[in-house]
Amino acid sequence: MAGGLGAAAALAAPLTVSAPAAAADLVPIRLAGPTGPLPVGAVDLHLVDPSRTDPWSGQPREVMMTVTYPAVDVHDHATLPWLPAGAERALKARFGGAVDGYALPATHSADRAPARPGRRPVLLHSPGYMSDRTFNTLLIEELASWGYVVAAVDHPYDSGEVEFPDGRVVVSRPDDASHEARTAAVLVRAADLRFALDALAVLDRGGNPDAERCPLPRGLRGTLDLTRVGAFGHSRGGAASALVMYLDERVRAGVDLDGALYGPVVERGLDRPFLLMDTAIHDGLNQDGSWPPFWRHLSDWHRCLRLADADHNSFTDIVAIAPQLPEPVRRQLQAGAIPAGRAVAAVRATVRAFFDLQLRGRPDTRHLLWGASPRYPEILYIAG
């Protein structure tokens, strides 16, 4: 499956408007807040890996990561934007002016709010191709509000728009559709996630892995339980989640949200729990050549579920943003026919139920993973 907004942006480009609206005239786009009992904090980190050369820039590999976590008190802390200003301008440029009159949303994550005490499971997140680490904010904040620490990683030149602290914005390179090139890209993503996991270990010890040594939230030290690590991603990020599990035994459970798979994990599978979610349009076990061999080689808990009436981006914030945009743009965003609120609630509940079961040993929501929850009839059981 194609990831993120690449095709949509290309189709929307002819809709150029004459000039961006003044800030006071922008139409606001809003995202729902999390439903859990805990307030949410977050911190952006710039990570540089001197041991790896970026295959596209030739420089040491660098990534941006947002760590979202349960907070003690969010008062007097500004909320992070969905995208920083430079990345927002780059995203709007992809649409040729068609969304210049809209203000992208704020998140519900308080910038560097003090972390709530307690040892918490840690989840890695990777976005789709040409998508950004914030494109699953609705899901990430939900998980944090229920007690998870979530580290969302952008992959420069493969993610959509990656803004660094010095103001540089790296946009995604044109996709090489060959299997070899996509496999190579997913291998880079998996290495990024492993490096991010190393940085999280530094954070948990009280160190500061940020390249600029940005101030860290109080209380974050000692809250990351790195014996309970999961990974999840959308589209190409789902492929990265499977591959990082194969390469790194620290990752105990994973979720692929509607992504084709790449790398040795396809033919060798996994010995730890894994959840696949797709749409009727994708129909992964029947129409995606990478899913059946992967499925046959899963030796631990595994399941395939489907989101009814959905399209590729129904698993992301795009499903909630699309109805707030003009019809010519909305038609191109692969948000599906499912009502936005139902999609958000169902995906949030399913991913949380999976990680609650696998990382917290809580089987009480297991019926949802059988596609048998009357509360979420949009989740359909396919196999497993």
Tab-separated table of C-alpha atoms in Angstrom:
chain	number	residue	atom	x	y	z
A	1	MET	CA	0.000	0.000	0.000
A	2	ALA	CA	1.184	3.524	-0.698
A	3	GLY	CA	1.927	5.392	2.487
A	4	GLY	CA	0.716	8.755	3.655
A	5	LEU	CA	-0.280	11.650	1.441
A	6	GLY	CA	2.000	11.154	-1.553
A	7	ALA	CA	-0.626	10.327	-4.156
A	8	ALA	CA	-3.150	12.653	-2.586
A	9	ALA	CA	-0.803	15.627	-2.689
A	10	ALA	CA	0.066	15.024	-6.304
A	11	LEU	CA	-3.598	14.925	-7.227
A	12	ALA	CA	-4.390	18.005	-5.186
A	13	ALA	CA	-1.580	20.125	-6.635
A	14	PRO	CA	-3.636	21.696	-9.469
A	15	LEU	CA	-5.970	23.247	-6.892
A	16	THR	CA	-3.606	26.172	-6.251
A	17	VAL	CA	-5.087	29.246	-4.607
A	18	SER	CA	-3.793	32.744	-5.243
A	19	ALA	CA	-2.323	33.518	-1.813
A	20	PRO	CA	-2.349	32.109	1.722
A	21	ALA	CA	-4.880	33.601	4.085
A	22	ALA	CA	-3.860	35.861	6.943
A	23	ALA	CA	-3.356	34.001	10.204
A	24	ALA	CA	-6.509	35.464	11.758
A	25	ASP	CA	-8.571	34.224	8.812
A	26	LEU	CA	-7.373	30.622	8.824
A	27	VAL	CA	-10.020	27.960	9.301
A	28	PRO	CA	-9.000	25.829	12.301
A	29	ILE	CA	-8.647	22.077	12.024
A	30	ARG	CA	-9.175	20.217	15.276
A	31	LEU	CA	-8.330	16.783	16.617
A	32	ALA	CA	-10.141	15.082	19.495
A	33	GLY	CA	-8.284	14.703	22.755
A	34	PRO	CA	-7.369	11.367	24.331
A	35	THR	CA	-9.908	9.503	26.472
A	36	GLY	CA	-7.621	8.055	29.139
A	37	PRO	CA	-7.391	9.246	32.745
A	38	LEU	CA	-3.856	10.666	32.518
A	39	PRO	CA	-2.770	14.039	31.105
A	40	VAL	CA	-0.183	13.820	28.357
A	41	GLY	CA	3.216	15.439	27.945
A	42	ALA	CA	5.709	15.249	25.102
A	43	VAL	CA	9.228	16.265	24.147
A	44	ASP	CA	10.881	16.508	20.737
A	45	LEU	CA	14.405	15.112	20.455
A	46	HIS	CA	17.020	15.472	17.714
A	47	LEU	CA	19.122	12.305	17.532
A	48	VAL	CA	22.353	11.904	15.558
A	49	ASP	CA	23.881	8.462	14.957
A	50	PRO	CA	27.602	8.847	14.155
A	51	SER	CA	27.901	5.110	13.496
A	52	ARG	CA	25.677	5.240	10.382
A	53	THR	CA	25.944	7.184	7.139
A	54	ASP	CA	22.654	8.427	5.770
A	55	PRO	CA	22.226	6.736	2.370
A	56	TRP	CA	20.635	9.858	0.879
A	57	SER	CA	22.625	12.741	2.389
A	58	GLY	CA	25.996	11.042	2.901
A	59	GLN	CA	26.145	12.602	6.385
A	60	PRO	CA	25.773	10.904	9.785
A	61	ARG	CA	22.203	9.647	10.062
A	62	GLU	CA	19.935	11.928	12.086
A	63	VAL	CA	16.295	11.551	13.035
A	64	MET	CA	13.653	13.455	14.937
A	65	MET	CA	11.728	11.691	17.681
A	66	THR	CA	8.778	12.780	19.827
A	67	VAL	CA	8.425	11.026	23.178
A	68	THR	CA	4.841	11.208	24.479
A	69	TYR	CA	4.188	10.110	28.050
A	70	PRO	CA	1.774	10.349	30.999
A	71	ALA	CA	2.281	13.669	32.777
A	72	VAL	CA	1.708	14.915	36.313
A	73	ASP	CA	0.558	18.448	35.559
A	74	VAL	CA	0.129	20.099	32.179
A	75	HIS	CA	-0.698	23.603	33.426
A	76	ASP	CA	1.588	26.396	32.211
A	77	HIS	CA	2.924	24.203	29.399
A	78	ALA	CA	2.126	25.050	25.794
A	79	THR	CA	0.802	22.237	23.627
A	80	LEU	CA	2.947	21.031	20.759
A	81	PRO	CA	1.751	21.803	17.238
A	82	TRP	CA	0.758	18.931	14.971
A	83	LEU	CA	3.619	20.099	12.733
A	84	PRO	CA	6.220	22.783	13.437
A	85	ALA	CA	6.043	25.880	11.244
A	86	GLY	CA	8.603	24.895	8.604
A	87	ALA	CA	7.202	21.402	8.180
A	88	GLU	CA	3.678	22.853	7.969
A	89	ARG	CA	4.725	25.163	5.142
A	90	ALA	CA	6.335	22.246	3.312
A	91	LEU	CA	3.223	20.092	3.720
A	92	LYS	CA	0.957	22.862	2.452
A	93	ALA	CA	3.266	23.362	-0.526
A	94	ARG	CA	2.640	19.724	-1.463
A	95	PHE	CA	-1.013	20.679	-1.907
A	96	GLY	CA	-0.217	23.605	-4.158
A	97	GLY	CA	-2.071	26.123	-1.994
A	98	ALA	CA	-5.301	24.130	-1.697
A	99	VAL	CA	-5.100	24.050	2.112
A	100	ASP	CA	-3.317	27.360	2.735
A	101	GLY	CA	-6.499	28.757	4.256
A	102	TYR	CA	-6.485	26.182	7.045
A	103	ALA	CA	-4.652	26.140	10.369
A	104	LEU	CA	-3.277	22.697	11.103
A	105	PRO	CA	-4.265	21.441	14.555
A	106	ALA	CA	-2.514	21.666	17.853
A	107	THR	CA	-1.988	18.445	19.727
A	108	HIS	CA	-3.140	17.744	23.296
A	109	SER	CA	0.465	17.071	24.404
A	110	ALA	CA	1.959	19.545	26.873
A	111	ASP	CA	5.500	20.476	25.877
A	112	ARG	CA	7.938	19.000	28.440
A	113	ALA	CA	5.384	18.704	31.206
A	114	PRO	CA	6.700	16.777	34.235
A	115	ALA	CA	6.428	13.016	33.776
A	116	ARG	CA	4.181	10.977	36.044
A	117	PRO	CA	6.107	8.496	38.240
A	118	GLY	CA	5.905	4.786	37.482
A	119	ARG	CA	7.485	2.193	35.183
A	120	ARG	CA	5.635	2.178	31.881
A	121	PRO	CA	5.649	0.043	28.726
A	122	VAL	CA	7.343	1.703	25.765
A	123	LEU	CA	6.043	1.749	22.189
A	124	LEU	CA	7.951	2.716	19.047
A	125	HIS	CA	5.995	4.300	16.201
A	126	SER	CA	6.935	4.671	12.529
A	127	PRO	CA	4.717	6.608	10.062
A	128	GLY	CA	3.914	5.811	6.445
A	129	TYR	CA	5.937	6.875	3.426
A	130	MET	CA	5.551	10.646	2.889
A	131	SER	CA	3.807	10.863	6.269
A	132	ASP	CA	5.121	12.459	9.441
A	133	ARG	CA	5.565	11.118	12.948
A	134	THR	CA	2.645	13.270	14.088
A	135	PHE	CA	0.164	11.741	11.626
A	136	ASN	CA	-0.906	9.230	14.284
A	137	THR	CA	-1.238	11.761	17.097
A	138	LEU	CA	-4.794	10.622	17.890
A	139	LEU	CA	-3.568	7.095	18.565
A	140	ILE	CA	-0.292	8.086	20.222
A	141	GLU	CA	-1.918	10.449	22.723
A	142	GLU	CA	-4.587	7.875	23.476
A	143	LEU	CA	-1.973	5.272	24.356
A	144	ALA	CA	-0.054	7.746	26.526
A	145	SER	CA	-3.232	8.745	28.360
A	146	TRP	CA	-3.637	5.086	29.336
A	147	GLY	CA	-0.115	4.757	30.678
A	148	TYR	CA	2.223	4.058	27.752
A	149	VAL	CA	5.338	5.952	26.690
A	150	VAL	CA	5.309	6.311	22.898
A	151	ALA	CA	8.389	7.256	20.867
A	152	ALA	CA	7.398	8.371	17.351
A	153	VAL	CA	10.278	8.545	14.881
A	154	ASP	CA	10.561	10.500	11.639
A	155	HIS	CA	12.764	9.030	8.914
A	156	PRO	CA	14.359	11.843	6.850
A	157	TYR	CA	14.006	11.534	3.066
A	158	ASP	CA	11.313	8.856	3.582
A	159	SER	CA	8.944	10.635	5.980
A	160	GLY	CA	7.079	13.574	4.488
A	161	GLU	CA	8.527	16.696	6.124
A	162	VAL	CA	11.173	16.489	8.854
A	163	GLU	CA	12.059	19.773	10.538
A	164	PHE	CA	15.244	19.972	12.606
A	165	PRO	CA	15.984	22.432	15.424
A	166	ASP	CA	18.157	24.602	13.156
A	167	GLY	CA	15.211	25.178	10.841
A	168	ARG	CA	16.178	22.727	8.099
A	169	VAL	CA	13.233	20.873	6.581
A	170	VAL	CA	14.010	17.599	4.809
A	171	VAL	CA	11.231	16.384	2.526
A	172	SER	CA	10.703	12.902	1.167
A	173	ARG	CA	12.556	11.927	-1.963
A	174	PRO	CA	10.614	10.525	-4.933
A	175	ASP	CA	9.693	6.923	-4.293
A	176	ASP	CA	11.576	4.239	-6.189
A	177	ALA	CA	8.857	1.649	-6.660
A	178	SER	CA	11.264	-1.264	-7.038
A	179	HIS	CA	11.088	-3.964	-4.409
A	180	GLU	CA	14.818	-3.627	-3.732
A	181	ALA	CA	14.601	0.120	-3.096
A	182	ARG	CA	11.606	-0.194	-0.800
A	183	THR	CA	13.307	-2.999	1.107
A	184	ALA	CA	16.372	-0.802	1.548
A	185	ALA	CA	14.202	2.057	2.816
A	186	VAL	CA	12.507	-0.190	5.373
A	187	LEU	CA	15.896	-1.477	6.541
A	188	VAL	CA	16.936	2.139	7.182
A	189	ARG	CA	13.733	2.700	9.123
A	190	ALA	CA	14.330	-0.399	11.251
A	191	ALA	CA	17.849	0.822	12.028
A	192	ASP	CA	16.379	4.223	12.986
A	193	LEU	CA	13.996	2.501	15.403
A	194	ARG	CA	16.796	0.476	16.974
A	195	PHE	CA	18.815	3.661	17.403
A	196	ALA	CA	15.770	5.352	18.942
A	197	LEU	CA	15.463	2.473	21.385
A	198	ASP	CA	19.091	2.988	22.397
A	199	ALA	CA	18.353	6.684	22.960
A	200	LEU	CA	15.370	5.789	25.136
A	201	ALA	CA	17.678	3.680	27.291
A	202	VAL	CA	19.871	6.773	27.765
A	203	LEU	CA	16.778	8.772	28.757
A	204	ASP	CA	15.736	6.161	31.275
A	205	ARG	CA	19.183	6.294	32.890
A	206	GLY	CA	18.868	10.051	33.279
A	207	GLY	CA	21.056	10.989	30.309
A	208	ASN	CA	20.226	13.381	27.507
A	209	PRO	CA	20.549	11.941	23.975
A	210	ASP	CA	19.392	15.142	22.260
A	211	ALA	CA	22.033	16.559	19.931
A	212	GLU	CA	21.391	20.108	21.199
A	213	ARG	CA	20.956	18.936	24.812
A	214	CYS	CA	17.484	20.419	24.943
A	215	PRO	CA	15.922	20.625	28.417
A	216	LEU	CA	14.177	17.378	29.306
A	217	PRO	CA	10.921	16.906	31.220
A	218	ARG	CA	11.317	16.482	34.942
A	219	GLY	CA	10.730	12.979	36.216
A	220	LEU	CA	11.267	11.103	32.945
A	221	ARG	CA	14.242	9.204	34.338
A	222	GLY	CA	13.309	5.719	35.495
A	223	THR	CA	9.833	5.701	33.893
A	224	LEU	CA	10.635	3.720	30.719
A	225	ASP	CA	10.268	-0.023	31.193
A	226	LEU	CA	12.451	-1.280	28.368
A	227	THR	CA	11.662	-4.893	29.217
A	228	ARG	CA	8.171	-4.211	27.781
A	229	VAL	CA	8.672	-2.708	24.329
A	230	GLY	CA	6.278	-2.822	21.387
A	231	ALA	CA	6.295	-1.313	17.900
A	232	PHE	CA	3.490	-0.157	15.632
A	233	GLY	CA	3.275	1.710	12.375
A	234	HIS	CA	1.096	2.611	9.443
A	235	SER	CA	1.849	1.513	5.877
A	236	ARG	CA	5.645	1.522	5.428
A	237	GLY	CA	5.862	2.161	9.162
A	238	GLY	CA	4.059	-1.141	9.723
A	239	ALA	CA	6.718	-2.854	7.636
A	240	ALA	CA	9.394	-1.189	9.769
A	241	SER	CA	7.658	-2.397	12.933
A	242	ALA	CA	7.762	-6.006	11.739
A	243	LEU	CA	11.357	-5.751	10.586
A	244	VAL	CA	12.642	-4.136	13.776
A	245	MET	CA	11.054	-7.005	15.730
A	246	TYR	CA	12.911	-9.476	13.551
A	247	LEU	CA	16.212	-7.642	14.023
A	248	ASP	CA	15.927	-6.715	17.697
A	249	GLU	CA	14.637	-9.051	20.390
A	250	ARG	CA	14.047	-6.111	22.709
A	251	VAL	CA	10.810	-5.507	20.789
A	252	ARG	CA	8.275	-7.962	22.191
A	253	ALA	CA	5.111	-7.246	20.183
A	254	GLY	CA	4.135	-5.399	17.028
A	255	VAL	CA	1.304	-4.009	14.892
A	256	ASP	CA	1.182	-3.353	11.157
A	257	LEU	CA	-1.613	-0.986	10.150
A	258	ASP	CA	-2.274	-1.732	6.469
A	259	GLY	CA	1.308	-1.931	5.235
A	260	ALA	CA	3.035	-4.262	2.774
A	261	LEU	CA	6.027	-6.037	4.313
A	262	TYR	CA	9.686	-6.061	3.256
A	263	GLY	CA	12.937	-7.703	4.228
A	264	PRO	CA	13.877	-11.094	5.689
A	265	VAL	CA	10.958	-11.024	8.115
A	266	VAL	CA	8.604	-11.835	5.210
A	267	GLU	CA	10.027	-15.327	4.692
A	268	ARG	CA	11.238	-15.985	8.235
A	269	GLY	CA	8.426	-14.592	10.326
A	270	LEU	CA	8.479	-13.822	14.041
A	271	ASP	CA	8.398	-15.745	17.297
A	272	ARG	CA	6.619	-12.954	19.202
A	273	PRO	CA	3.040	-11.626	19.024
A	274	PHE	CA	2.017	-9.636	15.971
A	275	LEU	CA	-1.222	-8.000	14.810
A	276	LEU	CA	-2.058	-7.220	11.186
A	277	MET	CA	-4.872	-4.807	10.341
A	278	ASP	CA	-6.104	-4.104	6.838
A	279	THR	CA	-9.039	-2.872	4.770
A	280	ALA	CA	-11.241	-4.631	2.224
A	281	ILE	CA	-9.465	-2.565	-0.427
A	282	HIS	CA	-6.079	-3.941	0.620
A	283	ASP	CA	-7.223	-7.473	1.605
A	284	GLY	CA	-3.690	-8.306	2.660
A	285	LEU	CA	-3.861	-12.085	3.035
A	286	ASN	CA	-5.339	-12.460	-0.454
A	287	GLN	CA	-3.976	-9.577	-2.502
A	288	ASP	CA	-0.670	-8.516	-0.910
A	289	GLY	CA	2.123	-10.894	-1.898
A	290	SER	CA	4.116	-10.161	1.262
A	291	TRP	CA	1.414	-11.035	3.799
A	292	PRO	CA	0.813	-14.801	3.201
A	293	PRO	CA	4.473	-15.916	3.594
A	294	PHE	CA	4.860	-13.687	6.654
A	295	TRP	CA	1.629	-15.079	8.082
A	296	ARG	CA	2.750	-18.698	7.598
A	297	HIS	CA	5.950	-18.041	9.548
A	298	LEU	CA	4.403	-16.422	12.637
A	299	SER	CA	4.885	-18.914	15.469
A	300	ASP	CA	3.452	-16.938	18.420
A	301	TRP	CA	0.107	-15.173	18.893
A	302	HIS	CA	-1.004	-13.597	15.603
A	303	ARG	CA	-4.200	-12.218	14.193
A	304	CYS	CA	-5.495	-10.365	11.147
A	305	LEU	CA	-8.308	-7.865	11.709
A	306	ARG	CA	-10.043	-5.490	9.326
A	307	LEU	CA	-11.436	-1.987	9.707
A	308	ALA	CA	-14.791	-1.968	7.902
A	309	ASP	CA	-15.628	0.685	5.286
A	310	ALA	CA	-12.080	1.981	5.556
A	311	ASP	CA	-9.355	3.072	3.170
A	312	HIS	CA	-5.615	3.269	3.646
A	313	ASN	CA	-5.481	6.470	5.728
A	314	SER	CA	-8.425	5.541	7.946
A	315	PHE	CA	-5.830	4.321	10.474
A	316	THR	CA	-4.308	7.810	10.835
A	317	ASP	CA	-5.261	11.358	11.809
A	318	ILE	CA	-6.146	11.942	8.152
A	319	VAL	CA	-9.507	10.229	8.722
A	320	ALA	CA	-10.388	12.991	11.210
A	321	ILE	CA	-8.803	15.841	9.252
A	322	ALA	CA	-10.308	14.984	5.856
A	323	PRO	CA	-13.922	15.937	6.713
A	324	GLN	CA	-12.691	19.385	7.768
A	325	LEU	CA	-11.083	20.101	4.376
A	326	PRO	CA	-12.642	21.180	1.067
A	327	GLU	CA	-14.270	18.449	-0.979
A	328	PRO	CA	-11.707	18.416	-3.847
A	329	VAL	CA	-8.924	17.682	-1.333
A	330	ARG	CA	-11.014	15.352	0.800
A	331	ARG	CA	-11.719	13.046	-2.122
A	332	GLN	CA	-8.022	12.322	-2.561
A	333	LEU	CA	-7.065	11.514	1.030
A	334	GLN	CA	-7.930	7.784	1.170
A	335	ALA	CA	-9.968	8.266	4.349
A	336	GLY	CA	-12.698	5.753	3.465
A	337	ALA	CA	-16.436	5.814	4.026
A	338	ILE	CA	-16.225	4.981	7.733
A	339	PRO	CA	-17.302	7.920	9.961
A	340	ALA	CA	-14.208	9.600	11.350
A	341	GLY	CA	-15.194	9.266	15.004
A	342	ARG	CA	-15.904	5.557	14.617
A	343	ALA	CA	-12.594	4.937	12.859
A	344	VAL	CA	-10.606	6.774	15.514
A	345	ALA	CA	-12.355	5.007	18.399
A	346	ALA	CA	-12.026	1.548	16.837
A	347	VAL	CA	-8.336	1.858	15.950
A	348	ARG	CA	-7.502	3.342	19.355
A	349	ALA	CA	-9.325	0.539	21.178
A	350	THR	CA	-7.858	-2.275	19.086
A	351	VAL	CA	-4.227	-1.199	19.278
A	352	ARG	CA	-4.508	-0.548	23.010
A	353	ALA	CA	-6.198	-3.912	23.587
A	354	PHE	CA	-3.374	-5.673	21.746
A	355	PHE	CA	-0.594	-4.019	23.734
A	356	ASP	CA	-2.537	-4.358	26.999
A	357	LEU	CA	-2.723	-8.088	26.336
A	358	GLN	CA	0.835	-8.602	25.169
A	359	LEU	CA	2.807	-6.137	27.328
A	360	ARG	CA	0.600	-5.842	30.401
A	361	GLY	CA	-0.926	-9.310	30.572
A	362	ARG	CA	-4.464	-7.937	30.602
A	363	PRO	CA	-6.828	-10.297	28.762
A	364	ASP	CA	-9.997	-8.433	29.697
A	365	THR	CA	-10.319	-6.805	26.252
A	366	ARG	CA	-9.373	-9.935	24.336
A	367	HIS	CA	-12.852	-10.206	22.793
A	368	LEU	CA	-12.106	-7.049	20.775
A	369	LEU	CA	-9.155	-8.874	19.192
A	370	TRP	CA	-11.595	-11.535	17.999
A	371	GLY	CA	-13.656	-8.925	16.169
A	372	ALA	CA	-16.484	-9.702	18.579
A	373	SER	CA	-17.026	-6.426	20.400
A	374	PRO	CA	-20.537	-4.942	20.081
A	375	ARG	CA	-19.011	-1.604	21.039
A	376	TYR	CA	-16.707	-1.661	17.999
A	377	PRO	CA	-18.544	-3.505	15.212
A	378	GLU	CA	-16.190	-1.869	12.700
A	379	ILE	CA	-13.440	-4.320	13.738
A	380	LEU	CA	-13.818	-7.523	11.761
A	381	TYR	CA	-12.026	-10.823	12.396
A	382	ILE	CA	-10.202	-12.193	9.334
A	383	ALA	CA	-7.784	-14.887	10.554
A	384	GLY	CA	-5.607	-16.067	13.411
